[in-house]
Amino acid sequence: SGSRSRIADSKLAGLFPGNLTYEYERGKAHNYLGNVHAAAGDWDKAVQSYGQALEIGQRLMRRSPAVTNYQRMVLRAYQGQEFVYGKTAEPQKALGTCQPKLDILEGLLFTNFRESDVKRLVDAYCLLLESHRKVEATEAALRLGERATAYLGDLAREQPTVTAVTASLARVQAAMGTWAPAGKCRIY
């Protein structure tokens, strides 16, 4: 069944070569399929579907880097993979999705601000901070904490009326304050 769907997908891809709208819709469909497989507990198929969405989305981002819908599709694929890896007790793979998510979210928040993205960004920051803490990677965590507070500080100055930004900055600062050496994390 998996090989049949890959064959059908490659045949469909060949019908509209170079059509970005079609490719975008195909990538979204793979994300939705990943969600369906994840809901059914079919983790392997979910990872495969999210991987296909990721592949399509990254290709679209290379061709048109300013299109935020392509970035969001890639972001959703990473989030789907992170969810599945969390459910299948593969924390290293889940962590592997965090850095690319951070890069996409940081870019999106300054070019196409959405309050919901602030929460996703802070969740990714906090997941990485907690992971670094668990393995006692203090220097890496401090660099991430400084990156997070600097970025969120800049975003708070850009979006001074959005309380989610200042609340998120406080959340990251609290995460850092629980274990970072005194004076090592810049607070804005």
mmCIF file of C-alpha atoms in Angstrom:
data_model
loop_
_atom_site.group_PDB
_atom_site.id
_atom_site.type_symbol
_atom_site.label_atom_id
_atom_site.label_comp_id
_atom_site.label_asym_id
_atom_site.label_seq_id
_atom_site.Cartn_x
_atom_site.Cartn_y
_atom_site.Cartn_z
ATOM 1 C CA SER A 1 0.000 0.000 0.000
ATOM 2 C CA GLY A 2 2.868 2.417 0.816
ATOM 3 C CA SER A 3 4.621 1.770 -2.489
ATOM 4 C CA ARG A 4 1.350 2.209 -4.407
ATOM 5 C CA SER A 5 0.763 5.607 -2.811
ATOM 6 C CA ARG A 6 4.355 6.666 -3.634
ATOM 7 C CA ILE A 7 3.841 5.598 -7.255
ATOM 8 C CA ALA A 8 0.511 7.455 -7.437
ATOM 9 C CA ASP A 9 2.097 10.538 -5.881
ATOM 10 C CA SER A 10 4.993 10.534 -8.340
ATOM 11 C CA LYS A 11 2.534 10.125 -11.258
ATOM 12 C CA LEU A 12 0.504 13.074 -9.948
ATOM 13 C CA ALA A 13 3.663 15.146 -9.530
ATOM 14 C CA GLY A 14 4.495 14.478 -13.170
ATOM 15 C CA LEU A 15 1.127 15.819 -14.358
ATOM 16 C CA PHE A 16 1.903 19.412 -13.441
ATOM 17 C CA PRO A 17 5.689 19.821 -13.490
ATOM 18 C CA GLY A 18 6.791 23.232 -12.279
ATOM 19 C CA ASN A 19 3.316 24.288 -11.131
ATOM 20 C CA LEU A 20 4.009 25.811 -7.707
ATOM 21 C CA THR A 21 0.358 25.981 -6.683
ATOM 22 C CA TYR A 22 -0.110 22.300 -7.409
ATOM 23 C CA GLU A 23 3.092 21.402 -5.536
ATOM 24 C CA TYR A 24 1.977 23.497 -2.568
ATOM 25 C CA GLU A 25 -1.406 21.739 -2.437
ATOM 26 C CA ARG A 26 0.324 18.361 -2.763
ATOM 27 C CA GLY A 27 2.599 19.239 0.169
ATOM 28 C CA LYS A 28 -0.377 20.329 2.271
ATOM 29 C CA ALA A 29 -2.088 17.027 1.450
ATOM 30 C CA HIS A 30 0.940 15.117 2.740
ATOM 31 C CA ASN A 31 0.816 17.115 5.974
ATOM 32 C CA TYR A 32 -2.880 16.270 6.341
ATOM 33 C CA LEU A 33 -2.164 12.603 5.646
ATOM 34 C CA GLY A 34 0.520 12.729 8.319
ATOM 35 C CA ASN A 35 -2.061 14.075 10.755
ATOM 36 C CA VAL A 36 -4.492 11.276 9.875
ATOM 37 C CA HIS A 37 -1.821 8.580 10.275
ATOM 38 C CA ALA A 38 -0.663 10.119 13.578
ATOM 39 C CA ALA A 39 -4.234 10.215 14.887
ATOM 40 C CA ALA A 40 -4.534 6.523 14.026
ATOM 41 C CA GLY A 41 -1.233 5.746 15.750
ATOM 42 C CA ASP A 42 0.407 4.672 12.492
ATOM 43 C CA TRP A 43 3.676 6.396 13.307
ATOM 44 C CA ASP A 44 5.752 5.099 10.372
ATOM 45 C CA LYS A 45 3.249 6.302 7.785
ATOM 46 C CA ALA A 46 2.889 9.614 9.630
ATOM 47 C CA VAL A 47 6.646 10.222 9.540
ATOM 48 C CA GLN A 48 6.724 9.264 5.863
ATOM 49 C CA SER A 49 3.883 11.689 5.016
ATOM 50 C CA TYR A 50 5.427 14.535 6.998
ATOM 51 C CA GLY A 51 8.753 13.785 5.321
ATOM 52 C CA GLN A 52 7.159 14.094 1.881
ATOM 53 C CA ALA A 53 5.537 17.397 2.879
ATOM 54 C CA LEU A 54 8.889 18.592 4.179
ATOM 55 C CA GLU A 55 10.651 17.634 0.958
ATOM 56 C CA ILE A 56 8.074 19.430 -1.194
ATOM 57 C CA GLY A 57 8.008 22.474 1.074
ATOM 58 C CA GLN A 58 11.780 22.829 1.166
ATOM 59 C CA ARG A 59 11.912 22.605 -2.616
ATOM 60 C CA LEU A 60 9.257 25.330 -2.867
ATOM 61 C CA MET A 61 11.102 27.494 -0.337
ATOM 62 C CA ARG A 62 14.289 27.252 -2.404
ATOM 63 C CA ARG A 63 12.389 28.408 -5.504
ATOM 64 C CA SER A 64 10.403 31.173 -3.758
ATOM 65 C CA PRO A 65 11.928 31.943 -0.347
ATOM 66 C CA ALA A 66 9.670 34.923 0.369
ATOM 67 C CA VAL A 67 6.393 32.951 0.159
ATOM 68 C CA THR A 68 5.340 32.521 3.785
ATOM 69 C CA ASN A 69 2.811 29.771 2.993
ATOM 70 C CA TYR A 70 5.695 27.535 1.913
ATOM 71 C CA GLN A 71 7.528 28.297 5.150
ATOM 72 C CA ARG A 72 4.422 27.490 7.184
ATOM 73 C CA MET A 73 3.977 24.180 5.354
ATOM 74 C CA VAL A 74 7.555 23.199 6.229
ATOM 75 C CA LEU A 75 6.960 24.337 9.804
ATOM 76 C CA ARG A 76 3.850 22.135 10.076
ATOM 77 C CA ALA A 77 5.780 19.144 8.733
ATOM 78 C CA TYR A 78 8.501 19.654 11.358
ATOM 79 C CA GLN A 79 5.838 19.994 14.060
ATOM 80 C CA GLY A 80 4.197 16.772 12.895
ATOM 81 C CA GLN A 81 7.518 14.937 12.987
ATOM 82 C CA GLU A 82 8.272 16.347 16.435
ATOM 83 C CA PHE A 83 4.886 15.117 17.692
ATOM 84 C CA VAL A 84 5.420 11.619 16.282
ATOM 85 C CA TYR A 85 8.974 11.359 17.616
ATOM 86 C CA GLY A 86 7.711 12.460 21.021
ATOM 87 C CA LYS A 87 5.081 9.729 20.946
ATOM 88 C CA THR A 88 7.549 7.062 19.817
ATOM 89 C CA ALA A 89 10.139 7.945 22.481
ATOM 90 C CA GLU A 90 12.727 9.246 20.016
ATOM 91 C CA PRO A 91 13.759 12.478 21.764
ATOM 92 C CA GLN A 92 16.901 13.045 19.684
ATOM 93 C CA LYS A 93 14.874 12.990 16.477
ATOM 94 C CA ALA A 94 12.295 15.312 18.062
ATOM 95 C CA LEU A 95 15.076 17.700 19.019
ATOM 96 C CA GLY A 96 16.417 17.576 15.482
ATOM 97 C CA THR A 97 13.261 19.327 14.318
ATOM 98 C CA CYS A 98 13.698 22.236 16.744
ATOM 99 C CA GLN A 99 16.535 24.189 15.135
ATOM 100 C CA PRO A 100 14.941 24.343 11.688
ATOM 101 C CA LYS A 101 11.637 25.321 13.332
ATOM 102 C CA LEU A 102 13.363 28.141 15.225
ATOM 103 C CA ASP A 103 14.929 29.474 12.047
ATOM 104 C CA ILE A 104 11.609 29.472 10.172
ATOM 105 C CA LEU A 105 9.608 30.955 13.047
ATOM 106 C CA GLU A 106 12.096 33.720 13.732
ATOM 107 C CA GLY A 107 11.960 34.719 10.080
ATOM 108 C CA LEU A 108 8.173 34.561 9.918
ATOM 109 C CA LEU A 109 7.595 36.667 13.000
ATOM 110 C CA PHE A 110 9.351 39.678 11.524
ATOM 111 C CA THR A 111 8.011 39.302 7.981
ATOM 112 C CA ASN A 112 4.462 38.042 8.643
ATOM 113 C CA PHE A 113 3.628 38.384 12.345
ATOM 114 C CA ARG A 114 1.062 36.001 13.802
ATOM 115 C CA GLU A 115 0.542 35.800 17.520
ATOM 116 C CA SER A 116 0.142 31.995 17.351
ATOM 117 C CA ASP A 117 3.701 31.753 15.994
ATOM 118 C CA VAL A 118 5.042 33.390 19.159
ATOM 119 C CA LYS A 119 3.801 30.454 21.241
ATOM 120 C CA ARG A 120 5.288 27.932 18.795
ATOM 121 C CA LEU A 121 8.622 29.733 18.892
ATOM 122 C CA VAL A 122 8.742 29.844 22.676
ATOM 123 C CA ASP A 123 7.718 26.189 22.915
ATOM 124 C CA ALA A 124 10.669 25.338 20.651
ATOM 125 C CA TYR A 125 13.045 27.535 22.677
ATOM 126 C CA CYS A 126 11.905 25.966 25.956
ATOM 127 C CA LEU A 127 12.109 22.406 24.603
ATOM 128 C CA LEU A 128 15.691 22.996 23.515
ATOM 129 C CA LEU A 129 16.580 24.729 26.792
ATOM 130 C CA GLU A 130 15.178 21.823 28.800
ATOM 131 C CA SER A 131 17.019 19.311 26.640
ATOM 132 C CA HIS A 132 20.308 21.146 27.092
ATOM 133 C CA ARG A 133 19.695 21.269 30.839
ATOM 134 C CA LYS A 134 19.106 17.513 30.994
ATOM 135 C CA VAL A 135 22.420 16.739 29.348
ATOM 136 C CA GLU A 136 24.192 19.550 31.210
ATOM 137 C CA ALA A 137 25.114 21.360 28.007
ATOM 138 C CA THR A 138 25.321 24.673 29.843
ATOM 139 C CA GLU A 139 27.196 26.659 27.199
ATOM 140 C CA ALA A 140 24.823 25.594 24.421
ATOM 141 C CA ALA A 141 21.844 26.451 26.606
ATOM 142 C CA LEU A 142 23.284 29.843 27.475
ATOM 143 C CA ARG A 143 23.827 30.659 23.796
ATOM 144 C CA LEU A 144 20.253 29.585 23.053
ATOM 145 C CA GLY A 145 18.925 31.571 26.020
ATOM 146 C CA GLU A 146 20.748 34.661 24.856
ATOM 147 C CA ARG A 147 19.490 34.133 21.310
ATOM 148 C CA ALA A 148 15.928 33.702 22.576
ATOM 149 C CA THR A 149 15.938 36.722 24.878
ATOM 150 C CA ALA A 150 17.622 38.934 22.260
ATOM 151 C CA TYR A 151 15.176 37.859 19.564
ATOM 152 C CA LEU A 152 12.094 38.175 21.769
ATOM 153 C CA GLY A 153 13.382 41.521 23.098
ATOM 154 C CA ASP A 154 13.625 42.808 19.521
ATOM 155 C CA LEU A 155 10.191 41.404 18.735
ATOM 156 C CA ALA A 156 8.728 43.047 21.876
ATOM 157 C CA ARG A 157 10.084 46.389 20.669
ATOM 158 C CA GLU A 158 8.547 45.762 17.209
ATOM 159 C CA GLN A 159 5.192 44.607 18.638
ATOM 160 C CA PRO A 160 4.862 46.541 21.924
ATOM 161 C CA THR A 161 1.096 46.061 22.230
ATOM 162 C CA VAL A 162 1.098 42.274 21.810
ATOM 163 C CA THR A 163 1.089 40.802 25.305
ATOM 164 C CA ALA A 164 1.929 37.321 24.017
ATOM 165 C CA VAL A 165 5.392 38.588 23.086
ATOM 166 C CA THR A 166 6.207 40.017 26.517
ATOM 167 C CA ALA A 167 4.681 36.966 28.217
ATOM 168 C CA SER A 168 6.825 34.721 26.032
ATOM 169 C CA LEU A 169 9.944 36.687 26.865
ATOM 170 C CA ALA A 170 9.125 36.242 30.560
ATOM 171 C CA ARG A 171 8.609 32.496 30.033
ATOM 172 C CA VAL A 172 12.029 32.069 28.407
ATOM 173 C CA GLN A 173 13.654 34.208 31.100
ATOM 174 C CA ALA A 174 12.016 32.053 33.772
ATOM 175 C CA ALA A 175 13.267 28.888 32.060
ATOM 176 C CA MET A 176 16.767 30.328 31.990
ATOM 177 C CA GLY A 177 16.559 31.623 35.564
ATOM 178 C CA THR A 178 15.865 28.186 36.995
ATOM 179 C CA TRP A 179 19.336 26.870 36.228
ATOM 180 C CA ALA A 180 21.555 29.367 34.404
ATOM 181 C CA PRO A 181 24.481 30.821 36.347
ATOM 182 C CA ALA A 182 23.752 34.310 37.670
ATOM 183 C CA GLY A 183 24.365 37.049 35.152
ATOM 184 C CA LYS A 184 24.865 34.685 32.224
ATOM 185 C CA CYS A 185 21.564 35.314 30.451
ATOM 186 C CA ARG A 186 20.843 38.788 29.154
ATOM 187 C CA ILE A 187 17.448 40.007 30.386
ATOM 188 C CA TYR A 188 15.558 42.732 28.501
#
